[in-house]
PDB file of N, CA and C in Angstrom:
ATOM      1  N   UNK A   1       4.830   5.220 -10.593  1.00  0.00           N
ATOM      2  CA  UNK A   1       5.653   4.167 -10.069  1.00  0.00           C
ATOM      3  C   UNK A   1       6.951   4.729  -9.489  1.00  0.00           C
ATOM      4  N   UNK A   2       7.577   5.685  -9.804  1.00  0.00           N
ATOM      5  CA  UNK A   2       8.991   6.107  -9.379  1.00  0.00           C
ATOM      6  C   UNK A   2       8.235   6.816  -8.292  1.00  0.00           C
ATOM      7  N   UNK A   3       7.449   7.148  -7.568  1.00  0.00           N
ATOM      8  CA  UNK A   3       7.138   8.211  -6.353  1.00  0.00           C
ATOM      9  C   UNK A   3       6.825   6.284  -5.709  1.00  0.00           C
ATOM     10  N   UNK A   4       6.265   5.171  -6.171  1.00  0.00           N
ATOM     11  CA  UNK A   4       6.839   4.840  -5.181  1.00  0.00           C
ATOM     12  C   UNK A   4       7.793   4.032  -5.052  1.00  0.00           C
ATOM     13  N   UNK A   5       8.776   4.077  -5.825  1.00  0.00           N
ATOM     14  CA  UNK A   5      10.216   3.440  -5.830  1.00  0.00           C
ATOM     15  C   UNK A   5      10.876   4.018  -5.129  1.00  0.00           C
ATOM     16  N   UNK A   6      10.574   5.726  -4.900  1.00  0.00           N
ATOM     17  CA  UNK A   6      11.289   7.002  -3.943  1.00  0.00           C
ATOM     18  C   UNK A   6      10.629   6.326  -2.614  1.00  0.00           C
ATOM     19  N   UNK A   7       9.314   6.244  -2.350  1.00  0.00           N
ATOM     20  CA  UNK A   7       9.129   5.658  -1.136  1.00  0.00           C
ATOM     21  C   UNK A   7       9.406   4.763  -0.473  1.00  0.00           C
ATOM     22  N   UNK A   8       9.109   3.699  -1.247  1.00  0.00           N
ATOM     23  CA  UNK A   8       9.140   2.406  -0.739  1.00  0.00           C
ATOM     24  C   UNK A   8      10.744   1.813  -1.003  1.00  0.00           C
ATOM     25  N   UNK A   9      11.583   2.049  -1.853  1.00  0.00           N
ATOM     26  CA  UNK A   9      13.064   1.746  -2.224  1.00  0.00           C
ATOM     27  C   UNK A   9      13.334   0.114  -2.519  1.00  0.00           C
ATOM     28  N   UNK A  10      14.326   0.021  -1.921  1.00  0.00           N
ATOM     29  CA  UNK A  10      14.298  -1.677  -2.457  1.00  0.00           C
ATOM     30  C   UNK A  10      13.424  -2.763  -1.796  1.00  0.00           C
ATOM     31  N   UNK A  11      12.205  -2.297  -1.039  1.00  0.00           N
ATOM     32  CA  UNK A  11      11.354  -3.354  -0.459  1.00  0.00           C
ATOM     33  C   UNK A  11      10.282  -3.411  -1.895  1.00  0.00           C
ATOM     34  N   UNK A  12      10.806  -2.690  -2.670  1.00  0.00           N
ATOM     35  CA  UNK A  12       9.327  -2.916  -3.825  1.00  0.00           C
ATOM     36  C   UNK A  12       9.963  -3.312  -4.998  1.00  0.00           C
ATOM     37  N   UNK A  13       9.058  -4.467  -5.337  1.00  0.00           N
ATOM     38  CA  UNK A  13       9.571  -5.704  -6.226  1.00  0.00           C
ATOM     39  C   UNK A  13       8.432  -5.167  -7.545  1.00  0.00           C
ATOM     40  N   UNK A  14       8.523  -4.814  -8.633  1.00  0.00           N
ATOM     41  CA  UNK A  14       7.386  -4.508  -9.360  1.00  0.00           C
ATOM     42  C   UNK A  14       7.524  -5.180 -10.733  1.00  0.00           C
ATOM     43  N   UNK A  15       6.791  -5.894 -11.056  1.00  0.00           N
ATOM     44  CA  UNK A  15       6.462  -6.622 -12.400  1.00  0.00           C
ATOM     45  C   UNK A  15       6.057  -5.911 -13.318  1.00  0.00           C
ATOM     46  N   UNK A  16       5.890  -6.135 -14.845  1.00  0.00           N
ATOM     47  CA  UNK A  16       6.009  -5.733 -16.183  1.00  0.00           C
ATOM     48  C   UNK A  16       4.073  -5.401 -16.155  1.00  0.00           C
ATOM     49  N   UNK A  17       4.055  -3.937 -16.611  1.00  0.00           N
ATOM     50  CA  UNK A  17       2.579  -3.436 -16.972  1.00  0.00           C
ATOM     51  C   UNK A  17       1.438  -4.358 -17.147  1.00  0.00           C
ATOM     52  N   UNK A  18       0.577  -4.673 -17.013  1.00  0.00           N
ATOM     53  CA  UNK A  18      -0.610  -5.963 -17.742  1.00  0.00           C
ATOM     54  C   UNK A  18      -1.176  -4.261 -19.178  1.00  0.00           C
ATOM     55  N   UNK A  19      -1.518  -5.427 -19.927  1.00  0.00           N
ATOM     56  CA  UNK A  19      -2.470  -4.573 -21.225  1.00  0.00           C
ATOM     57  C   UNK A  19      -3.349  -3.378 -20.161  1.00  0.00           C
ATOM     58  N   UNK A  20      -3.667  -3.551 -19.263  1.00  0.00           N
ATOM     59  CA  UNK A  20      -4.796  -2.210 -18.793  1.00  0.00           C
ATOM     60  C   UNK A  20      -3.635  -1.339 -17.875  1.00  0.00           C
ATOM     61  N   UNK A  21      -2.734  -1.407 -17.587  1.00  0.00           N
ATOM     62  CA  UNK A  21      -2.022  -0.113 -17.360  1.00  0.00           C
ATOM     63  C   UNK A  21      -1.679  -0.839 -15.880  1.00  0.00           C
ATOM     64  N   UNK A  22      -2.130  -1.173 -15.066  1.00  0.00           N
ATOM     65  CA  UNK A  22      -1.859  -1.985 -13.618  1.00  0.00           C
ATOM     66  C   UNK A  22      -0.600  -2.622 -13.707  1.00  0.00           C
ATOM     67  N   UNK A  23       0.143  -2.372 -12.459  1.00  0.00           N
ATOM     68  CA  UNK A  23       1.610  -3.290 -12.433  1.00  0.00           C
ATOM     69  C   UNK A  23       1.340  -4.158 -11.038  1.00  0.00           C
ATOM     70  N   UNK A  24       1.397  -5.239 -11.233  1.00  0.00           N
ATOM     71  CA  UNK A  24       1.602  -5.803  -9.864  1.00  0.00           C
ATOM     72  C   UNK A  24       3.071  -5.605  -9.205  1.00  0.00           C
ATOM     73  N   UNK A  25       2.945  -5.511  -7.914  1.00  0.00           N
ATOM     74  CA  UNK A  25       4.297  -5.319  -7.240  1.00  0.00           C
ATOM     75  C   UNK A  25       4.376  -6.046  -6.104  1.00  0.00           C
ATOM     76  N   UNK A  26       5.554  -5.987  -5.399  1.00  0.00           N
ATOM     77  CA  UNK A  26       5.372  -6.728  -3.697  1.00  0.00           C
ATOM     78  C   UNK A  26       6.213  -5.878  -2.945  1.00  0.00           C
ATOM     79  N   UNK A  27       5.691  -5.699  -1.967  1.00  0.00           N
ATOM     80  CA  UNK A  27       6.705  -4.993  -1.072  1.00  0.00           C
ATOM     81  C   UNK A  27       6.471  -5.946  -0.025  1.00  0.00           C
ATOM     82  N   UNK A  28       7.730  -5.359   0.558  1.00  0.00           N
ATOM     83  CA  UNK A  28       8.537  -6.719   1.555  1.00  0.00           C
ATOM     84  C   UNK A  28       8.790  -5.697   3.027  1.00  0.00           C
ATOM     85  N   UNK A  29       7.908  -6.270   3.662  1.00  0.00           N
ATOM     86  CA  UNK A  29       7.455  -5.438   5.375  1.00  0.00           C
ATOM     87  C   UNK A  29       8.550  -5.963   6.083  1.00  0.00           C
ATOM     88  N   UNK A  30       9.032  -5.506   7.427  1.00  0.00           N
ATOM     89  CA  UNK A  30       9.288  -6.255   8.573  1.00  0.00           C
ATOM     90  C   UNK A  30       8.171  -6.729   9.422  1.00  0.00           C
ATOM     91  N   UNK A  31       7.467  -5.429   9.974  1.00  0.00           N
ATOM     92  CA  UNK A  31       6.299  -5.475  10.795  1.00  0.00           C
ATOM     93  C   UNK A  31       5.232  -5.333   9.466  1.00  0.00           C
ATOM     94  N   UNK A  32       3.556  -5.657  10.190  1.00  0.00           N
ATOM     95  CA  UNK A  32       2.573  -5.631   9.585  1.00  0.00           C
ATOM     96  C   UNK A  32       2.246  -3.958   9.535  1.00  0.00           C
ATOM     97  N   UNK A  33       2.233  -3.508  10.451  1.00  0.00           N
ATOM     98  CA  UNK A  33       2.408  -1.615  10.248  1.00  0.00           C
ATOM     99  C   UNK A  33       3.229  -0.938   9.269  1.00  0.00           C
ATOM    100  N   UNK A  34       4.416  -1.375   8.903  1.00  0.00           N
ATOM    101  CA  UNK A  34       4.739  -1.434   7.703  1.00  0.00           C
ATOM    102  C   UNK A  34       3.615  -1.017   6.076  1.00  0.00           C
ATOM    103  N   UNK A  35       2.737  -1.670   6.149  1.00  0.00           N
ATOM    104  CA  UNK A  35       1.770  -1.325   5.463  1.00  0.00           C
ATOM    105  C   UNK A  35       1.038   0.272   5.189  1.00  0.00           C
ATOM    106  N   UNK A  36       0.895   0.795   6.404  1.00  0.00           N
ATOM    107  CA  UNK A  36       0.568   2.141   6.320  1.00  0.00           C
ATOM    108  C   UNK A  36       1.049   3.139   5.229  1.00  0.00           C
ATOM    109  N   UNK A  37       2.146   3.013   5.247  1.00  0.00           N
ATOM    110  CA  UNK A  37       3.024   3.760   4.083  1.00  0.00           C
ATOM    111  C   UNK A  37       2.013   3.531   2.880  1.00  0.00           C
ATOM    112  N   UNK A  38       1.032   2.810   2.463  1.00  0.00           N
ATOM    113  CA  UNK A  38       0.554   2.355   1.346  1.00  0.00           C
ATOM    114  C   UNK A  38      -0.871   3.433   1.083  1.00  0.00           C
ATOM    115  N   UNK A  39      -0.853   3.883   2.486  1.00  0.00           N
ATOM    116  CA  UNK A  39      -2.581   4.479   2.353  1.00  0.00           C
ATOM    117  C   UNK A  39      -2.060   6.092   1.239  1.00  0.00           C
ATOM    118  N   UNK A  40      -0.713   6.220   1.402  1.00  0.00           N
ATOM    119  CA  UNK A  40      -0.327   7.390   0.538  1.00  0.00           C
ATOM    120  C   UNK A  40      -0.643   7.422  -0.841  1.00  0.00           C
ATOM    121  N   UNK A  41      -0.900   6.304  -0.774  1.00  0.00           N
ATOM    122  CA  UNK A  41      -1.229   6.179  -2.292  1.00  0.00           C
ATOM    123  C   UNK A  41      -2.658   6.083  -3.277  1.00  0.00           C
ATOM    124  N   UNK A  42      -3.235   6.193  -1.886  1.00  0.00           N
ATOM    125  CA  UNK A  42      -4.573   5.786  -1.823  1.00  0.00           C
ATOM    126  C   UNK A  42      -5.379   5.073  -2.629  1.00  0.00           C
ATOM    127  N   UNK A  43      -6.075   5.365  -3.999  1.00  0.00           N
ATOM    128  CA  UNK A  43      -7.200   3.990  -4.191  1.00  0.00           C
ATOM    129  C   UNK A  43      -5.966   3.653  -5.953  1.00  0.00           C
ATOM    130  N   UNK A  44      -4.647   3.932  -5.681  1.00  0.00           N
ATOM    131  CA  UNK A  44      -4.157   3.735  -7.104  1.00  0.00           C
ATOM    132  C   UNK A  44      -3.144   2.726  -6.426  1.00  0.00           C
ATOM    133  N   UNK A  45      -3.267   1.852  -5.466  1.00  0.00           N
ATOM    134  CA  UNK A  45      -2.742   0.902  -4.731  1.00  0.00           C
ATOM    135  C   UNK A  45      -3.632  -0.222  -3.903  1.00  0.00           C
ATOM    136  N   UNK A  46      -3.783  -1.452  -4.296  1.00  0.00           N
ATOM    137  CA  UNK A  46      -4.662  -2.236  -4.026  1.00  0.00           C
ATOM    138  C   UNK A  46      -3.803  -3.256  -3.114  1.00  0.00           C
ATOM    139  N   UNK A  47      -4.088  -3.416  -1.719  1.00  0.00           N
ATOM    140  CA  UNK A  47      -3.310  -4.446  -1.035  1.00  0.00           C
ATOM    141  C   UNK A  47      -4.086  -5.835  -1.311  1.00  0.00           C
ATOM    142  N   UNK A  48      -3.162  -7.013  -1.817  1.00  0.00           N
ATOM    143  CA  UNK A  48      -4.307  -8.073  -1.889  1.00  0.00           C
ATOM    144  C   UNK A  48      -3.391  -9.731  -0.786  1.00  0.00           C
ATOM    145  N   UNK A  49      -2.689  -8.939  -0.824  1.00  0.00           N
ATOM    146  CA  UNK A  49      -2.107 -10.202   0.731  1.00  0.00           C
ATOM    147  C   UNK A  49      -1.139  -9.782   1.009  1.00  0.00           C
ATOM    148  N   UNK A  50      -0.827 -10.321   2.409  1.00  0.00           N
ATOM    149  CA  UNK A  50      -1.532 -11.208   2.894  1.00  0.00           C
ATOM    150  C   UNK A  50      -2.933 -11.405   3.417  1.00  0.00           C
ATOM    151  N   UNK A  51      -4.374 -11.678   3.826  1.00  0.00           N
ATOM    152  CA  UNK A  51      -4.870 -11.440   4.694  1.00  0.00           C
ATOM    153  C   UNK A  51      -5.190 -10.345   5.457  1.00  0.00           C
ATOM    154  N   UNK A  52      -3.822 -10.538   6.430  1.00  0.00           N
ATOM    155  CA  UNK A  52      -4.042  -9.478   7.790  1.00  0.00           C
ATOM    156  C   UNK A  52      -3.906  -8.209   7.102  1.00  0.00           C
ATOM    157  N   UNK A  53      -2.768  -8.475   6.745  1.00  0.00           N
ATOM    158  CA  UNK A  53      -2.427  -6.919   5.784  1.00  0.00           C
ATOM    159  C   UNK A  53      -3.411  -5.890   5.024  1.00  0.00           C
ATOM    160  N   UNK A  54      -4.237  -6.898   4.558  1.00  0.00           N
ATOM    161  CA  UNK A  54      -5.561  -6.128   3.955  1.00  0.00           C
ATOM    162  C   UNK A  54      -6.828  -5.499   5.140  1.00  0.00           C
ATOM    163  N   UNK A  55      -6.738  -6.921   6.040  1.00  0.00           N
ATOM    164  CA  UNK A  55      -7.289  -6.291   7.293  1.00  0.00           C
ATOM    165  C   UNK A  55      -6.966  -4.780   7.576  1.00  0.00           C
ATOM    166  N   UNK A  56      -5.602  -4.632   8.185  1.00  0.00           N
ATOM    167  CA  UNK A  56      -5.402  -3.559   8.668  1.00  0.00           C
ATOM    168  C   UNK A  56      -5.073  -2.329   7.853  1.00  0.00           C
ATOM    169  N   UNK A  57      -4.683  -2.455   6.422  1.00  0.00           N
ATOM    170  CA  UNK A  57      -5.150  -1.098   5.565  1.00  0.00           C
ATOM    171  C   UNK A  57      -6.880  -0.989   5.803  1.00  0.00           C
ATOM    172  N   UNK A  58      -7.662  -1.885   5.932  1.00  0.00           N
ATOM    173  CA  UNK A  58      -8.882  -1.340   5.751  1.00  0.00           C
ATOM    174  C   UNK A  58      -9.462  -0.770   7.602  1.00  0.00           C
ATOM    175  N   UNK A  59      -8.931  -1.059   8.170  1.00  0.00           N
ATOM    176  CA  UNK A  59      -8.941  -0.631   9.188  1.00  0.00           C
ATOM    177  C   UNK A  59      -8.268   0.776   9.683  1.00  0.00           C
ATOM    178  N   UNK A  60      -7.217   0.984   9.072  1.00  0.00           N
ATOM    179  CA  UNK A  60      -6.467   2.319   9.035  1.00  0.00           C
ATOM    180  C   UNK A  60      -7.679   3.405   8.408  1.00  0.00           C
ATOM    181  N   UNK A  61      -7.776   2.699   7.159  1.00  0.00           N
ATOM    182  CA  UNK A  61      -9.098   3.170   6.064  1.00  0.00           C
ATOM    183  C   UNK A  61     -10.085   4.072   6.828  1.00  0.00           C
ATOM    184  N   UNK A  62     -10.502   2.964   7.643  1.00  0.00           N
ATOM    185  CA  UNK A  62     -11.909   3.346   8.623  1.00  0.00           C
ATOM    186  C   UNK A  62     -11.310   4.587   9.493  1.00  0.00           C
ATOM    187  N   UNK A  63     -10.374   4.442  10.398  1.00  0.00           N
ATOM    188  CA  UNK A  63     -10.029   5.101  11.398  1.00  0.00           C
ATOM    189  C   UNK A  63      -9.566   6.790  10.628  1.00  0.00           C
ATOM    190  N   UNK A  64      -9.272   6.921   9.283  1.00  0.00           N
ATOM    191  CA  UNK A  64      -9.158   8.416   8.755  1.00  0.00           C
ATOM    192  C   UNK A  64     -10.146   8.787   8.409  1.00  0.00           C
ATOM    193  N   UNK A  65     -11.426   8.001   8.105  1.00  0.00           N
ATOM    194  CA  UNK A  65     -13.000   8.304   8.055  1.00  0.00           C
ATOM    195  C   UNK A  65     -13.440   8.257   8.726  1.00  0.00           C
ATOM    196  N   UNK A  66     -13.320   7.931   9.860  1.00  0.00           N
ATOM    197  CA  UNK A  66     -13.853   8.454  10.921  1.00  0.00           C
ATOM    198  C   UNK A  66     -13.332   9.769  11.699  1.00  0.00           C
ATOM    199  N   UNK A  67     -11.735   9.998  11.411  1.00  0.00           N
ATOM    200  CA  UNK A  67     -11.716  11.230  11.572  1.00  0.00           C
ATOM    201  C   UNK A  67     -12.008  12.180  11.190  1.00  0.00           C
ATOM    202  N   UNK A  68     -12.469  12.326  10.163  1.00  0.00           N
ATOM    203  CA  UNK A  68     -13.419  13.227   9.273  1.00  0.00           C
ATOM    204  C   UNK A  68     -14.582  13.581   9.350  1.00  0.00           C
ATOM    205  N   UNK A  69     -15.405  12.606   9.999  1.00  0.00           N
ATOM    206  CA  UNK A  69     -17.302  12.241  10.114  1.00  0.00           C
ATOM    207  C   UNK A  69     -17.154  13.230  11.563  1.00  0.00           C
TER     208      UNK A  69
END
């Protein structure tokens, strides 16, 4: 969590542990690209809204697997 409190700074709002170790958080975008910053974190960061937002991490997703293939 502090690597991404170093990243993300005061756009990340983070709530109290649940029993399985997961913290929900919010970070607060200007733009929807904004989001990218998130793929750093890769599968120990789950985007679940808005919507689009999830759209386009999973679309970013695709486009670094495909640079790879």
């Amino acid at each position: 969590m502090e690597r991404a409190r170093r990243i993300l700074g005061s756009r990340l709002s983070v709530g109290e542990a649940e029993p399985d170790g997961w913290r929900s958080a919010v970070l607060r975008c200007r733009v929807l690209e904004d989001v990218r910053q998130l793929l750093a974190f890769g599968a120990t960061a789950t985007v679940t809204g808005p919507p689009e937002a999830v759209a386009r991490v999973k679309e970013l997703a695709r486009e670094i697997l495909d640079h790879y293939e």
